[in-house]
Coordinates of C-alpha atoms in Angstrom, one line a residue:
Chain A
M1 CA -7.7 -42.3 -2.2
D2 CA -7.6 -45.2 0.2
A3 CA -9.7 -44.2 3.3
K4 CA -7.9 -46.8 5.4
T5 CA -6.2 -45.3 8.5
F6 CA -3.0 -46.5 10.0
D7 CA -2.0 -46.7 13.6
I8 CA 1.6 -46.6 14.7
D9 CA 1.8 -50.2 16.0
E10 CA 0.5 -51.5 12.7
V11 CA 3.1 -49.5 10.7
Q12 CA 5.8 -50.7 13.0
N13 CA 4.7 -54.3 12.5
I14 CA 5.1 -53.8 8.8
F15 CA 8.7 -52.9 9.2
K16 CA 9.5 -55.9 11.5
N17 CA 10.4 -58.1 8.6
V18 CA 12.2 -55.5 6.6
E19 CA 15.9 -55.9 6.3
Q20 CA 18.0 -53.1 7.7
K21 CA 20.2 -52.5 4.7
P22 CA 20.4 -50.0 1.9
G23 CA 17.8 -50.6 -0.8
S24 CA 15.8 -53.2 1.2
K25 CA 12.5 -54.5 -0.1
K26 CA 9.3 -53.3 1.6
P27 CA 6.0 -55.2 1.7
D28 CA 4.0 -52.6 -0.2
P29 CA 6.1 -49.9 -1.8
I30 CA 4.3 -46.7 -3.0
I31 CA 7.6 -45.4 -4.5
L32 CA 10.2 -47.6 -6.2
A33 CA 13.3 -46.0 -7.6
K34 CA 15.9 -47.9 -9.6
K35 CA 19.4 -46.7 -10.6
V36 CA 18.6 -43.0 -10.3
V37 CA 21.7 -40.9 -11.4
R38 CA 22.1 -37.2 -11.5
K39 CA 25.4 -35.6 -12.4
F40 CA 26.4 -31.9 -12.3
G41 CA 29.4 -31.9 -14.5
G42 CA 31.9 -34.2 -12.9
L43 CA 30.1 -34.4 -9.7
T44 CA 27.6 -37.2 -9.2
A45 CA 25.0 -35.7 -6.9
V46 CA 22.7 -38.6 -6.8
D47 CA 23.4 -42.3 -7.4
V48 CA 20.7 -44.3 -5.9
D49 CA 20.7 -48.0 -6.8
H50 CA 17.4 -49.2 -5.4
L51 CA 14.9 -47.6 -3.0
E52 CA 11.5 -48.4 -1.9
I53 CA 9.2 -46.3 0.3
Q54 CA 6.5 -48.1 2.3
R55 CA 2.9 -47.1 1.8
G56 CA 1.3 -45.5 4.9
S57 CA 4.6 -44.9 6.7
I58 CA 6.5 -41.8 7.7
T59 CA 9.9 -42.2 6.1
A60 CA 12.7 -39.8 6.9
L61 CA 15.5 -39.1 4.4
I62 CA 18.5 -37.8 6.3
G63 CA 22.1 -37.2 5.5
P64 CA 24.8 -34.5 5.9
N65 CA 24.8 -31.4 3.8
G66 CA 25.4 -32.0 0.1
A67 CA 24.3 -35.6 0.4
G68 CA 21.9 -35.2 -2.5
K69 CA 18.7 -35.4 -0.6
S70 CA 17.0 -32.4 -2.1
T71 CA 18.3 -33.2 -5.6
F72 CA 16.8 -36.7 -5.2
F73 CA 13.5 -35.1 -4.1
N74 CA 13.5 -32.9 -7.2
L75 CA 14.2 -35.9 -9.4
L76 CA 11.4 -37.9 -8.0
T77 CA 8.9 -35.0 -8.5
S78 CA 10.2 -34.1 -12.0
F79 CA 11.5 -30.7 -10.9
D80 CA 14.9 -31.8 -12.1
Q81 CA 15.9 -34.1 -14.9
A82 CA 17.9 -37.2 -14.2
D83 CA 20.8 -38.6 -16.2
G84 CA 19.5 -42.1 -15.8
G85 CA 17.2 -44.4 -13.9
K86 CA 13.5 -45.2 -13.6
W87 CA 11.1 -44.6 -10.8
F88 CA 7.5 -45.6 -10.1
F89 CA 4.6 -44.3 -8.1
N90 CA 2.0 -46.9 -7.4
K91 CA 3.7 -49.2 -9.9
E92 CA 3.3 -46.5 -12.6
D93 CA 6.4 -45.2 -14.3
I94 CA 6.7 -41.6 -13.5
T95 CA 10.2 -41.1 -14.8
K96 CA 9.2 -38.7 -17.6
I97 CA 6.0 -37.3 -16.2
S98 CA 5.5 -33.5 -15.8
P99 CA 5.4 -32.1 -12.2
N100 CA 1.8 -31.0 -12.5
K101 CA 0.6 -34.3 -13.8
L102 CA 2.4 -36.0 -10.9
A103 CA 0.6 -33.8 -8.4
Q104 CA -2.7 -34.7 -10.0
K105 CA -1.9 -38.3 -9.6
G106 CA -1.5 -37.8 -5.9
L107 CA 2.2 -37.2 -5.2
V108 CA 2.6 -33.7 -3.9
R109 CA 5.6 -31.9 -2.5
T110 CA 6.7 -28.9 -0.6
F111 CA 9.9 -26.9 -1.0
Q112 CA 12.9 -26.3 1.2
L113 CA 12.7 -22.6 0.5
T114 CA 9.0 -22.0 1.2
K115 CA 7.0 -20.9 -1.8
A116 CA 4.2 -18.9 -0.2
L117 CA 2.4 -16.9 -2.9
S118 CA 3.1 -13.5 -1.3
R119 CA 0.6 -11.2 -2.9
L120 CA -2.3 -13.6 -2.6
S121 CA -4.4 -14.0 0.5
V122 CA -3.8 -17.0 2.7
L123 CA -7.2 -18.3 1.8
D124 CA -6.5 -18.0 -2.0
N125 CA -3.2 -19.8 -1.4
A126 CA -5.1 -22.7 0.1
R127 CA -7.8 -22.6 -2.5
L128 CA -5.2 -23.0 -5.3
G129 CA -4.5 -26.5 -4.1
A130 CA -8.1 -27.7 -4.7
K131 CA -8.7 -30.0 -7.6
N132 CA -11.6 -30.2 -10.1
Q133 CA -12.5 -26.5 -10.2
I134 CA -14.0 -25.9 -13.6
G135 CA -13.5 -22.2 -13.1
E136 CA -9.8 -22.8 -13.7
S137 CA -10.5 -23.1 -17.5
L138 CA -10.5 -19.8 -19.4
F139 CA -14.0 -19.9 -20.9
A140 CA -15.8 -21.3 -17.8
A141 CA -14.1 -18.6 -15.7
L142 CA -16.1 -15.9 -17.5
F143 CA -19.4 -17.3 -16.1
K144 CA -19.6 -17.3 -12.4
P145 CA -22.6 -19.6 -12.1
L146 CA -20.6 -22.4 -13.6
W147 CA -18.0 -22.4 -10.9
I148 CA -19.5 -20.8 -7.9
K149 CA -20.9 -24.0 -6.4
R150 CA -17.5 -25.7 -6.5
E151 CA -15.9 -22.5 -5.3
L152 CA -18.0 -22.6 -2.1
E153 CA -17.0 -26.2 -1.5
V154 CA -13.3 -25.4 -2.1
T155 CA -13.6 -22.4 0.3
K156 CA -15.1 -24.6 2.9
Q157 CA -12.3 -27.2 2.4
A158 CA -9.7 -24.5 2.5
E159 CA -11.1 -23.0 5.7
D160 CA -11.2 -26.4 7.4
T161 CA -7.6 -27.1 6.4
L162 CA -6.4 -23.7 7.5
A163 CA -8.2 -24.1 10.8
Q164 CA -6.2 -27.3 11.4
F165 CA -3.0 -25.4 10.9
N166 CA -4.1 -22.4 13.1
L167 CA -4.1 -20.1 10.1
L168 CA -7.9 -19.5 9.8
E169 CA -7.8 -16.1 11.5
K170 CA -5.1 -15.0 9.0
K171 CA -7.2 -16.1 6.0
S172 CA -7.6 -12.6 4.5
D173 CA -4.0 -11.5 5.1
F174 CA -1.5 -11.5 2.3
A175 CA 0.6 -14.7 2.5
G176 CA 3.7 -12.5 2.3
S177 CA 2.9 -11.0 5.7
L178 CA 3.1 -14.4 7.4
S179 CA 6.2 -15.4 9.5
G180 CA 8.6 -18.1 8.2
G181 CA 7.0 -20.8 10.3
Q182 CA 3.5 -19.9 9.3
R183 CA 4.5 -20.0 5.7
K184 CA 5.7 -23.6 6.2
L185 CA 2.3 -24.4 7.7
L186 CA 0.5 -22.7 4.8
E187 CA 2.6 -24.6 2.3
M188 CA 1.7 -27.9 3.9
A189 CA -2.0 -26.9 4.2
R190 CA -2.0 -26.0 0.5
A191 CA -0.4 -29.3 -0.5
L192 CA -3.0 -31.2 1.6
M193 CA -5.8 -29.4 -0.3
L194 CA -5.0 -31.8 -3.2
K195 CA -5.8 -34.7 -0.9
P196 CA -2.6 -36.5 -2.0
E197 CA -1.8 -40.1 -1.6
M198 CA 1.7 -39.2 -0.7
I199 CA 3.3 -36.0 0.4
M200 CA 7.0 -35.2 0.2
L201 CA 8.2 -32.5 2.6
D202 CA 11.5 -30.9 2.0
E203 CA 12.9 -29.7 5.4
P204 CA 9.5 -28.9 7.0
M205 CA 11.2 -27.8 10.2
A206 CA 13.9 -25.5 8.8
G207 CA 13.4 -22.0 10.5
V208 CA 10.5 -23.1 12.6
N209 CA 10.5 -22.1 16.3
P210 CA 10.4 -25.0 18.9
A211 CA 6.8 -24.3 20.0
L212 CA 5.5 -24.4 16.4
K213 CA 7.7 -27.5 15.8
Q214 CA 5.6 -29.5 18.2
S215 CA 2.4 -28.6 16.4
L216 CA 4.0 -29.4 13.1
L217 CA 5.0 -32.8 14.3
G218 CA 1.4 -33.4 15.3
H219 CA 0.2 -32.3 11.9
I220 CA 2.6 -34.7 10.2
K221 CA 1.4 -37.6 12.4
N222 CA -2.1 -36.6 11.5
I223 CA -1.4 -36.7 7.8
R224 CA -0.2 -40.2 8.2
K225 CA -3.1 -41.2 10.3
K226 CA -5.5 -40.3 7.5
G227 CA -3.7 -42.7 5.2
T228 CA -1.2 -40.4 3.4
T229 CA 2.3 -41.6 3.0
V230 CA 4.9 -39.1 4.2
L231 CA 8.5 -38.8 3.0
F232 CA 10.5 -35.9 4.4
V233 CA 14.0 -34.5 4.3
E234 CA 15.2 -33.2 7.6
H235 CA 18.3 -32.2 9.6
D236 CA 16.6 -32.1 12.9
M237 CA 17.4 -35.4 14.6
D238 CA 14.9 -35.0 17.4
M239 CA 12.1 -34.8 14.8
V240 CA 13.4 -37.7 12.9
H241 CA 13.5 -39.7 16.1
D242 CA 10.1 -38.6 17.2
I243 CA 7.9 -39.2 14.2
S244 CA 9.5 -41.4 11.6
D245 CA 8.8 -45.1 11.2
W246 CA 11.8 -45.7 9.0
V247 CA 14.9 -43.7 8.2
I248 CA 16.9 -43.7 5.0
V249 CA 20.4 -42.2 5.2
M250 CA 22.1 -40.6 2.2
A251 CA 25.7 -39.5 1.9
Q252 CA 27.5 -38.4 -1.2
G253 CA 24.5 -39.3 -3.4
K254 CA 24.2 -42.9 -2.3
I255 CA 22.0 -44.5 0.2
I256 CA 24.3 -45.8 2.9
A257 CA 21.9 -47.1 5.5
E258 CA 18.2 -47.8 6.3
G259 CA 16.4 -48.8 9.4
P260 CA 14.2 -47.8 12.3
P261 CA 15.2 -44.4 13.8
S262 CA 16.6 -45.8 17.1
L263 CA 18.9 -48.2 15.4
V264 CA 20.0 -46.4 12.3
M265 CA 21.6 -43.6 14.3
K266 CA 24.0 -46.1 15.9
N267 CA 25.1 -47.5 12.6
S268 CA 28.8 -46.8 12.2
D269 CA 28.5 -45.9 8.5
V270 CA 26.0 -43.2 9.5
I271 CA 28.1 -41.8 12.2
D272 CA 31.1 -41.8 9.8
A273 CA 29.1 -40.0 7.2
Y274 CA 28.0 -37.3 9.6
L275 CA 31.3 -36.9 11.6
G276 CA 33.9 -38.2 9.2
S277 CA 35.5 -41.6 9.4
H278 CA 38.4 -40.3 11.4
H279 CA 36.4 -38.8 14.2
K280 CA 37.9 -41.2 16.7
T281 CA 41.5 -40.5 15.8
F282 CA 43.2 -37.6 17.5
L283 CA 44.3 -34.6 15.5
T284 CA 47.7 -34.3 17.1
E285 CA 51.0 -35.0 15.4
D286 CA 51.8 -38.2 17.3
G287 CA 48.2 -39.4 17.2
K288 CA 47.7 -39.0 20.9
S289 CA 45.0 -37.2 22.8
L290 CA 45.8 -33.7 24.0
A291 CA 44.3 -34.6 27.3
T292 CA 46.8 -37.4 27.8
D293 CA 49.6 -35.0 26.9
E294 CA 48.7 -32.7 29.7
T295 CA 48.8 -35.3 32.3
Q296 CA 52.3 -36.3 31.4
Chain B
M1 CA -1.8 32.1 -24.1
D2 CA -5.1 30.5 -24.6
I3 CA -5.6 28.3 -21.6
V4 CA -9.2 27.3 -22.7
F5 CA -7.9 26.0 -26.0
V6 CA -5.1 24.1 -24.2
L7 CA -7.6 22.4 -21.8
E8 CA -10.0 21.6 -24.7
Q9 CA -7.3 19.9 -26.6
A10 CA -6.0 18.0 -23.6
L11 CA -9.5 16.8 -22.6
T12 CA -10.3 15.8 -26.2
Q13 CA -7.2 13.8 -26.5
S14 CA -7.6 12.2 -23.1
I15 CA -10.7 10.4 -24.2
G16 CA -9.7 10.4 -27.9
I17 CA -8.5 7.7 -30.3
Q18 CA -4.9 7.7 -29.0
A19 CA -6.1 7.1 -25.4
I20 CA -8.3 4.2 -26.6
I21 CA -5.5 2.6 -28.5
Y22 CA -3.0 2.8 -25.6
C23 CA -5.7 1.7 -23.2
L24 CA -6.4 -1.5 -25.1
A25 CA -2.6 -2.2 -25.5
A26 CA -2.1 -1.6 -21.8
A27 CA -5.1 -3.8 -20.9
G28 CA -3.3 -6.6 -22.7
L29 CA -0.1 -5.9 -20.8
N30 CA -2.2 -5.9 -17.6
I31 CA -3.2 -9.5 -18.2
Q32 CA 0.3 -10.5 -19.2
F33 CA 2.5 -8.5 -16.9
G34 CA 0.1 -7.3 -14.2
Y35 CA -1.6 -10.6 -13.4
T36 CA 0.7 -13.3 -14.8
G37 CA 4.1 -11.7 -14.5
L38 CA 4.9 -12.2 -18.2
L39 CA 7.3 -9.6 -19.5
N40 CA 6.0 -8.9 -22.9
F41 CA 8.2 -6.1 -24.3
G42 CA 6.7 -6.5 -27.8
Q43 CA 3.1 -5.5 -27.4
V44 CA 3.5 -3.4 -30.5
A45 CA 4.0 -6.6 -32.5
F46 CA 0.4 -7.5 -31.8
M47 CA -0.6 -4.0 -33.0
I48 CA 1.4 -4.5 -36.2
V49 CA -0.5 -7.7 -36.7
G50 CA -3.8 -6.0 -36.1
G51 CA -3.1 -3.0 -38.3
Y52 CA -1.5 -4.8 -41.2
S53 CA -4.1 -7.6 -41.2
I54 CA -6.8 -5.1 -41.9
A55 CA -4.9 -3.0 -44.4
A56 CA -3.3 -5.9 -46.3
T57 CA -6.3 -8.2 -46.4
V58 CA -8.5 -5.4 -47.8
L59 CA -6.1 -3.5 -50.0
S60 CA -3.6 -6.2 -51.2
F61 CA -5.7 -9.3 -51.1
G62 CA -9.1 -7.8 -51.9
G63 CA -10.9 -9.3 -48.8
S64 CA -13.7 -7.7 -47.0
F65 CA -13.2 -5.6 -43.8
W66 CA -14.9 -8.2 -41.7
T67 CA -12.7 -11.1 -43.0
A68 CA -9.8 -8.8 -42.2
L69 CA -10.8 -8.7 -38.6
V70 CA -10.9 -12.4 -38.4
V71 CA -7.6 -12.7 -40.1
G72 CA -6.2 -10.2 -37.5
I73 CA -7.4 -12.2 -34.5
I74 CA -6.2 -15.5 -35.9
S75 CA -2.8 -14.1 -36.8
S76 CA -2.5 -12.6 -33.3
L77 CA -3.1 -16.1 -31.8
I78 CA -0.6 -17.6 -34.1
L79 CA 2.0 -14.9 -33.1
S80 CA 1.3 -15.7 -29.4
L81 CA 2.0 -19.4 -30.1
I82 CA 5.2 -18.7 -32.0
L83 CA 6.4 -16.4 -29.2
G84 CA 5.3 -18.6 -26.4
L85 CA 6.2 -22.1 -27.5
P86 CA 9.9 -21.7 -27.2
T87 CA 10.1 -19.2 -24.4
L88 CA 7.3 -19.9 -21.8
R89 CA 9.2 -22.9 -20.4
L90 CA 12.2 -20.6 -19.8
R91 CA 12.7 -17.8 -17.2
A92 CA 10.7 -14.6 -17.6
D93 CA 13.6 -12.7 -19.0
Y94 CA 13.7 -14.7 -22.2
L95 CA 10.2 -13.8 -23.1
A96 CA 11.2 -10.2 -22.8
I97 CA 14.1 -10.6 -25.1
V98 CA 12.2 -12.6 -27.7
T99 CA 9.2 -10.3 -27.7
I100 CA 11.1 -7.0 -28.1
A101 CA 13.1 -8.6 -30.9
T102 CA 10.0 -10.0 -32.6
S103 CA 8.3 -6.6 -32.6
E104 CA 11.3 -5.1 -34.4
I105 CA 11.5 -8.1 -36.8
L106 CA 7.9 -7.7 -37.7
R107 CA 8.3 -4.0 -38.3
L108 CA 11.3 -4.5 -40.5
V109 CA 9.5 -7.3 -42.4
V110 CA 6.5 -5.2 -43.3
R111 CA 8.6 -2.2 -44.3
S112 CA 11.0 -4.4 -46.4
V113 CA 11.3 -3.8 -50.1
A114 CA 10.8 -7.5 -51.0
L115 CA 7.3 -7.5 -49.6
R116 CA 6.4 -4.0 -50.9
E117 CA 3.7 -5.5 -53.1
W118 CA 1.7 -6.6 -50.1
F119 CA 2.7 -4.3 -47.3
G120 CA 3.7 -1.2 -49.1
G121 CA 7.3 -0.9 -47.9
V122 CA 8.3 2.3 -46.1
N123 CA 5.2 4.1 -47.1
G124 CA 2.9 1.5 -45.6
L125 CA -0.6 1.0 -46.9
N126 CA -2.9 3.8 -47.5
G127 CA -6.4 3.7 -48.8
K128 CA -10.0 3.4 -47.8
F129 CA -9.6 0.0 -46.3
A130 CA -12.0 0.7 -43.5
A131 CA -14.8 2.0 -45.7
Q132 CA -17.1 -0.8 -44.7
F133 CA -16.6 0.2 -41.1
Y134 CA -17.4 3.9 -41.7
A135 CA -20.4 3.0 -43.8
L136 CA -22.1 1.9 -40.6
N137 CA -21.5 5.3 -39.0
P138 CA -24.8 6.4 -37.5
Y139 CA -23.6 10.0 -36.8
Q140 CA -24.7 12.6 -39.3
S141 CA -22.1 15.1 -38.0
G142 CA -19.4 15.2 -35.4
I143 CA -20.4 14.8 -31.7
G144 CA -19.5 17.2 -29.0
I145 CA -19.7 16.9 -25.2
G146 CA -19.1 20.4 -23.7
P147 CA -15.7 21.5 -24.9
I148 CA -14.8 18.1 -26.4
N149 CA -15.5 17.8 -30.1
F150 CA -14.9 15.0 -32.5
S151 CA -15.3 14.9 -36.3
Q152 CA -18.0 12.7 -37.8
N153 CA -15.6 9.8 -38.5
D154 CA -13.7 10.2 -35.3
S155 CA -17.0 10.1 -33.3
W156 CA -17.7 6.7 -34.7
V157 CA -14.2 5.3 -34.0
V158 CA -14.3 6.8 -30.5
T159 CA -17.7 5.2 -29.8
I160 CA -16.7 1.8 -31.0
G161 CA -13.3 2.2 -29.3
W162 CA -14.8 2.9 -25.9
I163 CA -17.3 0.0 -26.3
L164 CA -14.3 -2.3 -27.0
V165 CA -12.5 -0.9 -24.0
A166 CA -15.6 -1.6 -21.9
I167 CA -15.8 -5.2 -23.2
V168 CA -12.0 -5.7 -22.6
I169 CA -12.3 -4.3 -19.0
L170 CA -15.4 -6.4 -18.3
I171 CA -13.6 -9.5 -19.5
T172 CA -10.6 -8.6 -17.3
F173 CA -12.8 -8.1 -14.3
L174 CA -14.7 -11.4 -14.9
L175 CA -11.5 -13.4 -15.4
T176 CA -9.4 -12.0 -12.6
R177 CA -12.1 -12.7 -9.9
S178 CA -12.4 -16.3 -11.1
P179 CA -10.3 -19.3 -10.2
W180 CA -8.6 -18.9 -13.5
G181 CA -7.4 -15.5 -12.5
R182 CA -6.2 -16.8 -9.2
I183 CA -3.9 -19.3 -11.0
L184 CA -2.5 -16.4 -13.1
K185 CA -1.7 -14.4 -9.9
G186 CA -0.2 -17.6 -8.4
I187 CA 2.1 -18.0 -11.4
R188 CA 3.2 -14.3 -11.1
E189 CA 4.2 -15.0 -7.5
D190 CA 5.9 -18.4 -8.0
E191 CA 5.3 -20.7 -10.9
E192 CA 7.0 -23.7 -9.4
A193 CA 4.6 -23.6 -6.5
I194 CA 1.7 -23.6 -8.9
R195 CA 3.2 -26.5 -10.9
S196 CA 3.6 -28.5 -7.6
L197 CA -0.1 -28.0 -7.1
G198 CA -0.9 -29.8 -10.3
K199 CA -1.7 -26.9 -12.6
S200 CA -0.2 -26.8 -16.1
V201 CA 1.7 -23.5 -15.7
Y202 CA 2.8 -23.5 -19.3
W203 CA -0.7 -23.6 -20.7
Y204 CA -2.0 -20.9 -18.4
K205 CA 0.9 -18.6 -19.4
M206 CA 0.1 -19.3 -23.1
Q207 CA -3.5 -18.4 -22.5
A208 CA -2.5 -15.2 -20.8
L209 CA -0.1 -14.3 -23.7
M210 CA -2.9 -15.0 -26.2
L211 CA -5.5 -13.1 -24.4
G212 CA -3.3 -10.1 -23.9
G213 CA -2.1 -10.3 -27.4
V214 CA -5.6 -10.2 -28.8
M215 CA -6.2 -7.0 -26.8
G216 CA -3.0 -5.6 -28.4
T217 CA -4.4 -6.6 -31.8
L218 CA -7.7 -4.7 -31.0
A219 CA -5.5 -1.7 -30.3
G220 CA -3.9 -2.2 -33.7
F221 CA -7.3 -2.4 -35.4
I222 CA -8.4 0.9 -33.9
F223 CA -5.1 2.5 -34.8
A224 CA -5.3 1.5 -38.4
I225 CA -9.1 2.2 -38.8
A226 CA -8.8 5.7 -37.3
S227 CA -6.2 6.9 -39.8
Q228 CA -7.1 4.5 -42.7
S229 CA -3.4 3.9 -43.1
V230 CA -0.6 1.8 -41.6
Q231 CA 2.9 3.2 -41.5
P232 CA 5.7 0.7 -40.4
D233 CA 7.6 3.4 -38.5
S234 CA 4.7 4.3 -36.3
Y235 CA 5.1 0.8 -34.7
V236 CA 8.4 1.4 -33.0
P237 CA 9.2 -0.2 -29.6
D238 CA 8.4 3.1 -27.8
V239 CA 4.7 2.3 -28.3
T240 CA 5.1 -0.8 -26.0
F241 CA 6.9 1.3 -23.4
F242 CA 4.3 4.0 -23.4
A243 CA 1.7 1.3 -22.8
Y244 CA 3.8 0.0 -19.9
T245 CA 4.0 3.6 -18.6
I246 CA 0.2 3.8 -18.8
L247 CA -0.2 0.5 -17.0
L248 CA 2.1 1.4 -14.2
L249 CA 0.6 4.9 -13.9
G250 CA -2.9 3.4 -13.4
G251 CA -1.6 0.5 -11.3
A252 CA -0.7 -2.9 -12.5
A253 CA -3.0 -5.8 -11.7
R254 CA -5.9 -3.4 -11.3
V255 CA -8.9 -3.8 -13.5
F256 CA -9.3 0.0 -14.2
G257 CA -5.6 0.7 -14.2
P258 CA -5.2 0.9 -18.0
V259 CA -8.2 3.1 -18.5
V260 CA -7.3 5.7 -15.9
G261 CA -3.6 5.5 -16.8
S262 CA -4.3 6.1 -20.4
I263 CA -6.7 9.1 -19.8
I264 CA -4.2 10.8 -17.5
F265 CA -1.2 10.0 -19.6
W266 CA -2.8 11.6 -22.7
F267 CA -4.2 14.5 -20.8
L268 CA -0.8 15.4 -19.4
L269 CA 1.1 14.8 -22.7
V270 CA -1.2 17.0 -24.7
F271 CA -1.6 19.6 -21.9
I272 CA 2.2 20.0 -21.5
G273 CA 2.8 20.0 -25.3
Q274 CA 0.1 22.6 -26.0
T275 CA 1.1 24.8 -23.0
L276 CA 4.7 24.8 -24.2
D277 CA 3.6 25.4 -27.8
Q278 CA 1.5 28.4 -26.7
T279 CA 4.1 29.9 -24.4
I280 CA 6.8 29.6 -27.0
S281 CA 4.8 31.1 -29.8
A282 CA 3.8 33.9 -27.4
G283 CA 7.5 34.5 -26.9
Y284 CA 7.7 33.7 -23.2
I285 CA 10.4 31.1 -23.6
P286 CA 12.9 32.7 -26.1
F287 CA 15.5 29.9 -26.0
L288 CA 13.1 27.3 -27.4
T289 CA 11.5 26.9 -30.8
S290 CA 8.1 25.2 -31.3
T291 CA 9.8 22.3 -33.2
Q292 CA 11.5 21.4 -29.9
V293 CA 8.1 20.9 -28.1
G294 CA 7.7 17.3 -29.2
P295 CA 10.8 16.0 -27.4
I296 CA 10.5 18.4 -24.5
R297 CA 7.1 17.3 -23.5
F298 CA 8.4 13.8 -23.2
I299 CA 11.1 15.1 -20.9
F300 CA 8.4 16.5 -18.7
V301 CA 6.5 13.2 -18.9
G302 CA 9.7 11.4 -17.9
I303 CA 10.1 13.6 -14.9
G304 CA 6.5 13.1 -13.9
L305 CA 7.0 9.3 -14.2
M306 CA 10.1 9.4 -12.0
C307 CA 8.1 11.3 -9.4
L308 CA 5.4 8.6 -9.7
I309 CA 7.8 5.8 -9.2
I310 CA 9.4 7.5 -6.2
F311 CA 6.3 8.8 -4.5
R312 CA 3.6 6.4 -5.6
P313 CA 5.2 3.3 -7.0
Q314 CA 2.0 1.3 -6.8
G315 CA 0.3 3.6 -9.4
I316 CA -3.1 5.3 -8.9
F317 CA -5.1 2.2 -7.9
G318 CA -2.4 0.1 -6.5
D319 CA -1.9 -1.0 -2.9
R320 CA 1.5 0.0 -1.5
K321 CA 1.5 -2.8 1.1
E322 CA 0.9 -5.3 -1.6
L323 CA 3.7 -3.9 -3.7
A324 CA 6.1 -4.2 -0.7
L325 CA 5.4 -7.9 -0.5
G326 CA 6.4 -8.5 -4.1
G327 CA 9.5 -10.6 -4.4
R328 CA 10.6 -8.9 -7.6

């Protein structure tokens, strides 16, 4: 993994010359997707013509419900099969790769519905993320001396990661006893145990209380600071505003806008997608505002 | 009524050959279901493979007993592959359907007329196919511990049987405390999460299926060796469900669950059966005949199990708090 760190100004400079239109070219894309199509019967859930994700940035993927954001996430991480298209991670074709191989290559994801492993301890949850544990093979597992050294390293790494997410004091509890927000933290910590090059977070803020939200935001910024690219799906506009360097807007399976967070929200296509294109017309029979009627 | 005799019988059976067979079968299910969450409803298929491998290799193909053991283990691994390849990518329910069907298919195949030459049809295979095993018997006569007595041959089978159980339990212990075991438990909780962490879930499930299957095959070995015969109709699906009962009784995902479950299950089954038998023949229960004891003792076992599920669903060793967290 590239040990280079990124500061916010530097990242914003990168985006200075990027066109603010759907499918715009980025200087150094870590993800490149072309003509990705996913159909559910007659419904085209995802139809993304061209998309690039800038390395080292925090990119938000937003859009109204049913826009196809999560489906697109699942396609990129091989948790769903596309009907067409190609996509690349670090210029390598990952269209047909299995989800586990992709994770090993450095692209790790979390889930919208948190997948805490309930009947495992919090510490074991975190340890599961670690790579290169020879004790994970059947025959080596029988002989503790073969894996105990690595296990101690893994435990140290897991404890450090849990400490960052304020979960260390819960390490021997079952993950199933954690609150919804803590599970989100645990899932993120577990994913970071793989030391990924890029992390994809599916609605990291859903069901998290406002106090915890602030610390989660801090965590995500930290992840980026350490050089990991972040792509996240989110409904919470404050969060999108606060931490993302670049925003991609999806609606009805297509990418309809891209740009920095402050500008993209003002884009009329985006407002139409969220509120409907007739949000300025009055819903009265004669097309006049009710307020005007009352004054008459 | 002779309570001493009843207790003697029950104690003998609780550490006897049947208890060993079911303990091994349940230990296999413990790996598959208890730790990995794989619903194998056809554990008896692996016992068929074990039993018939020995009997057919020796009696029909003239191989030695030791070759037969190797044939049994290899066939068991092949069966796991055949079961796992198409189903382990699918949801857990499909493995359940395929395994229960496979166990019946295997039973019907070995009892078929067409293959009678090799598998003996309905009569199964009978003969001294385990002679090489009994030739090693160091016991000059049967052994007895207090009230428990075994015949000379049974003593040898019971000794080897409990050594096998000890090895299987030791392997279970070593594996489940390892990072490998941690992945199995992770798969039980949520396999997509494990996949997202870069582990090949499919391969781990296959390993669990194979390992548990081999344990079932060991159960089949002991079953066949002890009686020196294999009968197709003793390998009905009930066997699998008794093994599940034993597993749940002892506590799933607990190293000693299958051992304790099996001992208690066989103690109770024999104790209830013998007590009923004695009281009926003594005329205390006039409306029952002794031929009805067989089914009735299972009614009692059934009631006992219902009580277990209601009052102690986690089994003897289980942790109720842990059970309450389980999603399924």
